[in-house]
Coordinates of C-alpha atoms and ligand atoms in Angstrom, one line a residue:
M323 CA -16.6 -19.1 -18.3
T324 CA -19.4 -19.1 -21.4
A325 CA -21.7 -20.8 -19.2
W326 CA -21.5 -18.9 -16.2
L327 CA -21.9 -15.6 -17.3
G328 CA -24.3 -16.6 -19.8
P329 CA -25.3 -13.6 -22.2
E330 CA -22.7 -11.5 -20.3
F331 CA -19.9 -13.4 -21.9
P332 CA -19.5 -11.6 -25.0
P333 CA -19.0 -8.0 -23.3
F334 CA -16.7 -9.8 -20.6
L335 CA -14.5 -11.3 -23.4
E336 CA -14.5 -7.6 -25.4
A337 CA -13.6 -5.9 -21.9
M338 CA -10.8 -8.5 -21.3
S339 CA -9.7 -7.7 -25.2
A340 CA -9.4 -4.0 -24.7
P341 CA -6.4 -2.4 -23.3
P342 CA -6.6 -2.3 -19.5
D343 CA -7.8 1.0 -17.8
V344 CA -5.2 3.0 -16.0
G345 CA -6.5 3.7 -12.6
L346 CA -5.2 6.6 -10.5
R347 CA -5.9 6.7 -6.9
V348 CA -5.5 10.4 -5.4
N349 CA -3.2 9.8 -2.2
T350 CA -5.7 11.8 0.3
Q351 CA -2.7 11.9 2.9
K352 CA -1.3 14.4 0.4
I353 CA -4.2 15.9 -1.6
S354 CA -7.7 16.0 -1.8
P355 CA -9.3 14.1 -4.9
E356 CA -10.9 17.9 -4.8
N357 CA -7.8 19.8 -5.2
F358 CA -6.0 17.1 -7.4
L359 CA -8.6 17.7 -10.2
T360 CA -7.7 21.5 -10.0
R361 CA -4.5 20.8 -11.3
S362 CA -4.6 17.1 -13.0
P363 CA -2.2 17.0 -16.1
F364 CA -4.3 14.1 -17.4
P365 CA -8.3 13.8 -18.1
L366 CA -9.6 11.8 -15.5
R367 CA -13.1 9.9 -15.0
P368 CA -14.5 8.7 -11.6
V369 CA -14.3 5.1 -10.5
P370 CA -17.7 4.8 -9.3
W371 CA -16.9 2.9 -6.0
C372 CA -14.0 4.9 -5.0
P373 CA -14.1 8.7 -4.0
E374 CA -10.3 8.9 -4.6
G375 CA -9.9 6.8 -7.6
F376 CA -10.0 7.8 -11.2
V377 CA -9.5 6.6 -14.8
V378 CA -7.0 8.6 -16.9
T379 CA -9.0 8.4 -20.2
D380 CA -6.1 9.7 -22.6
P381 CA -4.4 6.6 -23.8
T382 CA -1.2 8.7 -24.7
A383 CA -0.5 9.9 -20.9
R384 CA 2.2 8.6 -18.7
P385 CA 1.4 9.2 -15.4
G386 CA 3.8 7.3 -14.0
I387 CA 6.9 9.8 -15.1
H388 CA 4.9 13.0 -14.0
P389 CA 6.5 14.8 -10.8
Y390 CA 3.3 14.4 -9.4
H391 CA 3.8 10.9 -9.2
E392 CA 7.2 11.5 -7.8
A393 CA 5.8 13.5 -5.3
G394 CA 3.3 10.8 -4.0
L395 CA 0.3 12.4 -5.1
Y396 CA -1.1 9.2 -6.6
Y397 CA -0.8 5.5 -7.1
L398 CA -1.5 3.9 -10.2
Q399 CA -3.7 1.1 -9.3
D400 CA -6.3 -0.9 -11.0
P401 CA -9.7 0.4 -10.2
A402 CA -11.2 -3.1 -9.1
A403 CA -8.2 -3.3 -6.4
M404 CA -9.4 0.1 -5.1
A405 CA -12.4 -1.6 -3.6
A406 CA -10.4 -3.4 -0.9
A407 CA -9.6 -0.7 1.5
L408 CA -13.4 0.7 1.3
L409 CA -14.5 -2.8 1.9
L410 CA -11.9 -3.4 5.1
D411 CA -12.6 0.2 6.3
P412 CA -10.0 0.5 8.7
R413 CA -10.3 3.6 11.4
P414 CA -7.4 5.9 12.6
E415 CA -5.7 4.2 15.7
E416 CA -6.7 0.4 15.0
W417 CA -4.4 -2.5 14.2
V418 CA -4.3 -3.2 10.7
L419 CA -2.3 -6.2 9.2
D420 CA -1.8 -6.5 5.2
F421 CA -0.3 -10.1 4.8
C422 CA 0.6 -10.0 1.2
A423 CA 1.3 -6.5 0.7
A424 CA 4.0 -5.5 -2.1
P425 CA 4.1 -3.3 -4.0
G426 CA 1.7 -1.7 -1.8
G427 CA -1.2 -0.3 -4.0
K428 CA -3.7 -1.4 -1.1
T429 CA -1.4 -0.8 1.7
T430 CA -1.0 2.6 1.0
H431 CA -4.6 2.9 0.3
L432 CA -5.1 1.7 3.9
A433 CA -2.8 4.2 5.2
A434 CA -4.3 7.2 3.8
R435 CA -7.6 5.7 5.0
M436 CA -6.1 5.6 8.4
G437 CA -4.9 9.2 7.9
N438 CA -1.4 7.8 9.1
R439 CA -2.6 6.8 12.5
G440 CA -2.9 3.5 14.2
V441 CA -0.6 0.8 13.4
L442 CA -0.3 -1.1 9.9
V443 CA 2.0 -3.7 9.4
A444 CA 3.1 -4.3 5.7
N445 CA 4.1 -7.9 5.3
E446 CA 5.7 -9.2 1.9
I447 CA 7.8 -12.6 1.8
H448 CA 9.8 -12.1 -1.0
P449 CA 12.7 -9.6 0.2
R450 CA 13.2 -8.0 -3.2
R451 CA 9.4 -6.7 -3.5
A452 CA 9.5 -5.7 0.3
R453 CA 11.9 -3.3 -1.1
V454 CA 9.7 -1.9 -3.6
L455 CA 6.9 -1.8 -0.9
A456 CA 9.1 0.4 1.7
E457 CA 9.9 2.7 -1.5
N458 CA 6.3 3.2 -2.2
L459 CA 5.1 3.7 1.5
D460 CA 7.8 6.3 1.4
R461 CA 6.8 8.1 -1.6
L462 CA 3.1 8.2 -0.5
G463 CA 4.4 9.4 2.8
V464 CA 3.5 6.6 5.3
T465 CA 4.4 6.9 8.6
N466 CA 2.6 4.4 10.7
A467 CA 3.6 1.6 8.7
L468 CA 6.1 -1.5 9.8
V469 CA 7.3 -3.3 6.7
V470 CA 8.3 -7.0 8.0
N471 CA 9.6 -9.7 5.4
E472 CA 8.0 -12.7 7.0
A473 CA 6.3 -16.2 6.3
P474 CA 2.7 -16.0 7.5
G475 CA 3.2 -18.9 9.9
R476 CA 5.5 -17.0 11.5
L477 CA 3.4 -13.9 11.8
A478 CA 0.6 -16.4 13.0
E479 CA 2.7 -17.8 16.0
R480 CA 3.8 -13.8 17.1
W481 CA 1.1 -11.9 16.9
E482 CA -2.2 -14.5 17.9
G483 CA -5.5 -12.5 18.0
L484 CA -3.9 -8.8 17.7
F485 CA -5.5 -7.0 15.0
D486 CA -8.6 -5.4 14.4
R487 CA -8.4 -5.9 10.8
V488 CA -6.6 -7.9 8.3
L489 CA -6.0 -8.3 4.7
V490 CA -5.2 -11.3 2.6
D491 CA -4.6 -10.1 -1.0
A492 CA -3.4 -13.4 -2.1
P493 CA -1.2 -14.6 -4.8
C494 CA -3.3 -16.5 -7.4
S495 CA -3.6 -17.2 -10.8
G496 CA -4.5 -13.8 -12.1
E497 CA -6.6 -14.0 -14.8
G498 CA -7.9 -10.6 -14.2
M499 CA -4.1 -9.3 -15.0
F500 CA -4.5 -11.2 -18.5
G501 CA -3.2 -8.7 -20.9
R502 CA -1.7 -6.3 -18.5
E503 CA 1.1 -8.7 -17.1
E504 CA 2.4 -11.3 -19.6
A505 CA 3.3 -14.2 -17.2
A506 CA -0.1 -14.3 -15.9
A507 CA -1.4 -15.6 -19.1
R508 CA 1.9 -17.6 -19.6
D509 CA 1.7 -19.5 -16.3
W510 CA -1.9 -20.3 -16.2
S511 CA -2.7 -24.0 -16.1
E512 CA -5.4 -26.0 -14.2
E513 CA -2.9 -27.4 -11.9
A514 CA -1.5 -23.7 -11.2
V515 CA -4.8 -23.0 -10.0
R516 CA -5.1 -25.9 -7.8
G517 CA -1.6 -25.1 -6.5
C518 CA -2.9 -21.6 -6.0
A519 CA -5.9 -22.6 -4.0
R520 CA -4.2 -24.5 -1.6
R521 CA -1.5 -21.9 -0.9
Q522 CA -4.6 -19.4 -0.5
S523 CA -6.1 -21.7 1.9
A524 CA -2.8 -21.5 4.3
I525 CA -2.4 -18.4 4.0
L526 CA -5.8 -17.8 5.1
E527 CA -5.5 -20.3 8.1
D528 CA -2.6 -18.2 9.3
A529 CA -4.1 -14.8 8.9
A530 CA -7.2 -15.8 10.9
R531 CA -5.3 -16.5 13.8
T532 CA -3.7 -12.7 14.0
V533 CA -7.5 -11.6 13.7
R534 CA -9.1 -10.4 17.5
P535 CA -12.1 -11.4 18.6
G536 CA -14.7 -9.1 16.7
G537 CA -12.3 -8.2 14.2
L538 CA -12.3 -8.4 10.5
L539 CA -10.6 -10.5 7.7
L540 CA -10.6 -9.4 4.1
Y541 CA -9.6 -11.9 1.3
A542 CA -8.9 -10.8 -2.1
T543 CA -7.9 -12.3 -5.5
C544 CA -7.5 -10.9 -8.8
T545 CA -8.5 -13.6 -10.5
F546 CA -12.1 -15.1 -11.7
A547 CA -11.4 -18.9 -10.9
P548 CA -14.0 -20.0 -8.4
E549 CA -11.9 -22.6 -6.7
E550 CA -9.4 -19.8 -5.8
N551 CA -12.5 -17.8 -4.4
E552 CA -15.7 -19.2 -3.5
G553 CA -13.6 -22.7 -3.1
V554 CA -11.2 -21.3 -0.6
I555 CA -13.8 -19.3 1.3
A556 CA -16.3 -22.4 1.5
R557 CA -13.6 -24.6 2.8
F558 CA -12.8 -22.0 5.5
L559 CA -16.0 -21.5 6.7
K560 CA -16.4 -25.2 7.3
A561 CA -13.2 -25.5 9.3
H562 CA -13.8 -21.9 11.2
P563 CA -17.4 -21.6 12.6
E564 CA -16.2 -18.8 14.8
F565 CA -16.0 -16.7 11.4
D566 CA -18.9 -15.4 9.4
P567 CA -19.1 -13.6 5.8
V568 CA -20.0 -9.9 6.5
E569 CA -23.4 -8.9 3.8
L570 CA -21.5 -6.1 2.3
A571 CA -23.6 -3.0 0.5
P572 CA -22.0 -3.9 -3.0
H573 CA -22.0 -1.0 -5.7
P574 CA -24.4 -1.8 -8.4
A575 CA -21.6 -2.7 -10.7
F576 CA -20.6 -5.8 -8.3
D577 CA -21.8 -9.4 -8.6
S578 CA -22.3 -11.5 -5.8
G579 CA -20.1 -14.6 -4.9
H580 CA -21.1 -17.8 -6.9
P581 CA -21.6 -20.9 -4.5
E582 CA -23.1 -23.0 -7.3
W583 CA -19.8 -22.7 -9.1
V584 CA -18.2 -25.2 -7.1
G585 CA -20.6 -27.1 -6.1
E586 CA -21.3 -25.3 -2.7
T587 CA -24.9 -24.6 -1.2
D588 CA -23.7 -22.4 1.7
P589 CA -25.9 -19.5 1.1
R590 CA -23.8 -17.1 3.2
L591 CA -21.3 -17.4 0.0
R592 CA -23.2 -14.7 -1.9
R593 CA -21.8 -12.5 0.4
A594 CA -18.9 -12.0 -1.2
V595 CA -18.1 -9.7 -4.3
R596 CA -17.2 -10.3 -7.7
L597 CA -16.0 -7.2 -9.9
W598 CA -16.1 -7.9 -13.5
P599 CA -14.4 -5.7 -16.1
H600 CA -17.4 -5.6 -18.4
R601 CA -19.5 -4.0 -15.6
G602 CA -17.1 -1.2 -14.4
P603 CA -13.7 0.0 -14.8
G604 CA -10.6 -2.3 -13.8
R605 CA -9.8 -6.0 -14.6
G606 CA -12.1 -7.9 -12.0
H607 CA -11.7 -9.1 -8.4
F608 CA -12.8 -11.2 -5.6
Y609 CA -13.5 -9.8 -2.1
A610 CA -14.9 -11.6 0.8
L611 CA -15.6 -10.1 4.4
L612 CA -15.4 -12.1 7.2
R613 CA -16.1 -11.2 10.9
R614 CA -14.4 -13.2 13.8
A615 CA -17.1 -13.9 16.6
G616 CA -16.7 -12.1 20.1
G617 CA -15.8 -8.5 20.9
E618 CA -12.6 -8.5 23.4
H619 CA -9.7 -6.1 22.6
P620 CA -6.5 -7.4 23.1
R621 CA -3.7 -5.3 25.4
R622 CA -1.6 -3.2 22.8
P623 CA 1.0 -1.3 24.7
R624 CA 2.6 1.8 22.4
Y625 CA 6.0 2.4 22.2
T626 CA 6.7 6.1 23.5
G627 CA 10.2 5.7 24.1
R628 CA 13.0 8.1 23.4
L629 CA 16.3 7.7 21.3
P630 CA 19.1 6.6 23.6
G631 CA 22.9 7.5 23.2
R632 CA 24.6 8.8 20.1
G633 CA 21.9 8.5 17.5
R634 CA 20.3 11.2 19.6
A635 CA 22.8 13.7 19.6
L636 CA 23.3 13.5 16.0
Y637 CA 19.5 13.6 15.3
E638 CA 18.6 16.2 17.6
A639 CA 21.5 18.6 15.9
F640 CA 19.6 17.8 12.5
I641 CA 16.2 18.8 14.0
R642 CA 17.2 21.7 15.4
Q643 CA 19.1 22.9 12.3
T644 CA 16.4 21.7 9.8
L645 CA 13.0 21.1 11.3
R646 CA 10.0 23.4 13.1
N647 CA 8.1 20.1 13.9
A648 CA 10.1 17.0 14.4
P649 CA 9.0 13.6 15.7
E650 CA 10.2 13.1 19.1
T651 CA 8.7 10.1 21.0
G652 CA 8.7 6.6 19.8
L653 CA 12.0 7.1 18.4
I654 CA 14.3 3.8 17.9
F655 CA 18.2 3.6 16.8
R656 CA 19.1 0.5 14.6
D657 CA 21.9 -0.7 12.6
G658 CA 22.8 2.9 12.3
R659 CA 19.4 4.5 11.2
V660 CA 16.7 6.4 13.3
Y661 CA 13.1 5.5 13.1
Q662 CA 9.9 6.5 14.8
T663 CA 7.6 3.7 15.6
V664 CA 4.3 3.1 17.7
V665 CA 5.0 -0.7 18.1
P666 CA 7.1 -1.8 21.2
P667 CA 10.2 -3.7 20.1
D668 CA 9.2 -6.7 21.6
L669 CA 6.3 -7.2 19.7
W670 CA 8.7 -7.6 16.3
E671 CA 12.4 -8.5 17.6
G672 CA 13.0 -11.8 16.4
L673 CA 10.9 -11.4 13.0
R674 CA 12.5 -10.4 9.5
V675 CA 11.8 -6.5 10.1
F676 CA 12.4 -4.5 6.9
R677 CA 11.4 -1.5 8.5
P678 CA 10.3 -1.1 12.3
G679 CA 8.4 2.2 11.2
W680 CA 9.0 5.7 9.7
L681 CA 12.6 5.9 8.8
L682 CA 13.9 9.2 9.6
G683 CA 17.5 8.8 8.7
Q684 CA 20.6 7.4 9.1
V685 CA 24.1 8.4 11.0
E686 CA 27.0 8.3 8.6
G687 CA 30.1 9.2 10.1
T688 CA 29.6 12.1 12.2
A689 CA 26.6 13.7 10.5
F690 CA 22.8 12.5 10.4
V691 CA 21.6 12.4 6.9
P692 CA 17.5 12.4 6.8
S693 CA 16.0 10.0 4.6
R694 CA 13.6 10.3 1.7
A695 CA 10.8 8.8 3.8
L696 CA 10.9 11.8 6.4
A697 CA 11.0 14.6 3.3
M698 CA 8.0 12.7 1.8
A699 CA 5.9 12.9 4.8
L700 CA 6.6 16.6 5.8
R701 CA 5.1 19.8 4.5
P702 CA 7.1 23.0 3.8
E703 CA 6.0 24.5 6.9
D704 CA 7.7 21.7 9.0
V705 CA 11.1 22.8 7.9
L706 CA 13.5 25.9 8.3
W707 CA 14.3 25.8 4.3
A708 CA 12.2 24.9 1.6
H709 CA 12.6 25.4 -2.1
R710 CA 9.7 25.5 -4.1
L711 CA 9.7 24.7 -8.0
E712 CA 6.8 24.8 -10.2
V713 CA 6.0 21.9 -12.1
D714 CA 6.9 23.2 -15.5
D715 CA 10.3 24.0 -14.4
P716 CA 12.8 22.1 -15.8
A717 CA 14.6 22.2 -12.4
V718 CA 12.5 19.4 -11.2
G719 CA 13.8 17.2 -13.7
A720 CA 17.2 17.8 -13.1
F721 CA 16.7 17.3 -9.3
L722 CA 14.8 14.1 -9.7
R723 CA 17.9 13.0 -12.4
G724 CA 20.0 13.7 -9.2
E725 CA 21.4 17.0 -10.7
T726 CA 22.5 20.1 -9.1
I727 CA 20.1 22.6 -9.3
P728 CA 20.4 26.7 -8.6
G729 CA 19.2 27.4 -5.1
P730 CA 20.5 29.1 -1.9
D731 CA 23.6 28.2 -0.1
G732 CA 24.8 28.2 3.3
V733 CA 21.6 26.6 4.9
G734 CA 22.3 23.5 5.4
W735 CA 19.2 20.7 4.4
V736 CA 16.9 21.9 2.2
L737 CA 13.6 20.2 1.5
V738 CA 12.4 20.5 -2.3
T739 CA 9.2 20.6 -3.4
V740 CA 6.8 20.8 -6.5
E741 CA 4.7 23.2 -5.7
E742 CA 3.9 22.6 -2.2
F743 CA 4.7 18.7 -2.2
P744 CA 8.1 17.4 -1.0
L745 CA 10.3 15.8 -3.6
G746 CA 13.3 15.2 -1.5
W747 CA 16.2 16.6 0.3
A748 CA 19.2 18.8 -1.0
R749 CA 22.4 20.0 0.4
A750 CA 23.1 23.6 -0.1
T751 CA 26.3 23.8 -1.7
R752 CA 28.0 26.8 -3.3
R753 CA 27.2 25.2 -6.9
G754 CA 23.5 24.8 -5.7
L755 CA 21.1 22.2 -4.1
R756 CA 22.6 18.6 -4.4
R757 CA 20.2 16.1 -4.1
V758 CA 21.0 13.6 -1.0
A759 CA 19.0 11.2 1.5
A760 CA 19.3 8.1 3.0
G761 CA 17.7 5.8 1.3
A762 CA 16.9 7.5 -1.8
P763 CA 15.7 5.4 -4.8
R764 CA 17.2 5.6 -8.2
P765 CA 16.0 8.5 -10.3
E766 CA 13.1 7.5 -12.1
G767 CA 9.5 7.5 -12.0
G768 CA 6.5 5.0 -12.4
R769 CA 7.9 2.1 -9.7
D770 CA 4.6 1.6 -8.4
G771 CA 5.3 -1.9 -9.7
S772 CA 1.6 -1.9 -10.5
N773 CA 0.7 -0.5 -13.9
K774 CA 3.8 1.1 -14.7
R775 CA 3.5 4.0 -17.5
Ligands
SAM2031 C1 -1.4 -10.0 -5.2 S1 -0.1 -9.8 -4.8 C2 -0.3 -8.3 -3.5 C3 -0.5 -7.1 -3.9 C4 -0.6 -6.0 -3.2 N1 -1.6 -6.3 -1.9 C5 -1.0 -4.6 -3.7 O1 -2.3 -4.4 -3.8 O2 -0.1 -3.9 -4.2 C6 0.4 -11.0 -4.0 C7 1.8 -11.1 -2.9 O3 1.8 -12.2 -2.2 C8 3.2 -12.6 -2.1 N2 3.1 -14.2 -1.7 C9 3.6 -15.2 -2.8 N3 3.8 -16.1 -2.0 C10 3.3 -15.7 -0.6 C11 3.1 -16.7 0.3 N4 3.3 -18.1 0.5 N5 2.7 -16.3 1.5 C12 2.7 -14.9 1.7 N6 2.7 -14.0 0.6 C13 3.2 -14.6 -0.7 C14 3.4 -12.1 -3.6 O4 5.1 -12.3 -3.4 C15 3.0 -11.1 -3.9 O5 3.8 -9.5 -3.4

């Protein structure tokens, strides 16, 4: 490292020894950065390469337990990780696949940039992490995602050439996370780096198969190790002449890739970018964007089915009594739950699918219980009954802790909001508003799973 960075080594070391920046990415699906700045409870400094990204400058602030966090107005994310969605640059209506998605920092950013349109498949191999991923997608109001819990090879077999843009945010030795995650430094070894590189190459091989001709593949890591970065990409390019690195227009704070660090001479490796902790906020990342040759679009039917049978009657009764604007097409009923999906079931049936789409709620006995995911993606004007709380009202904390709070009686389901942003569903009872929702998480904040604070 000393030899590679030369005179930049001392500032690099200094940046790595400082407490990590707390990055806050405004969820543009719910609020614009300008609007958020007018009410931000924390002092913020912009992240130079991400218009919706900021650094919280008060070290005593605890943005992970603020009601705005619970309302999904932002996601706590390392500033270097915020570059992924900008580099992959997904468009509304495209099909996008994120191979290594949990806890969901980059997926939720992709969803916001797609304006909740198109198709976003978020895959996570570890079941427990897939659950955290789904909770984060719910909180941020993502409605265009399928959450899948599969090995990359299974996705490659089923979805050959299907996606416009694919992200591989690979499991890595996490050198950029030293000082943030204890395990990263504890588990590091040269053998671990070599093992990571082998696993990354295998994931990249599978991911490449799912990219359509003319489509884009973004490879990312949060480590500095060249074997896991330029080394993996060099090997991939030798085996895949159909892929070519895209020349990025990097921010002045970004460095290029360094082929010479792995004894390679392919000048195209310089088109990759490296983010260093001493050149800008965040702990460092490596990105390489690869375009597949060709340009044919695959045939991708949309699912527009309507809900069959028993689920429909209960769901329709619920929407008549509760919603002004209700999801009506692309509905499916599975294991007692109602989802809205845009992807036809024959494309994903047989895979381990954690969520086939936007979870709207579930049938419990003779009632339909709406989900937190539904609440979090609505606006107060979408429902017949909304109960607005101001951010400093103690009832906000009480509601989030699951306590019954004062409110109207006899109106059925009520959308409780902090200002105009939903926090969840409540049932109006004689004693007040009682929080209920299918799939509600435990009442606590800061569950991004990234930089919890
Ligand atoms: C760097 S993290 C992803 C972070 C995520 N993209 C975000 O922005 O929040 C890498 C993920 O890859 C998953 N993973 C581990 N081994 C894997 C494998 N063999 N294939 C696919 N994913 C794997 C891990 O469980 C982890 O969630």
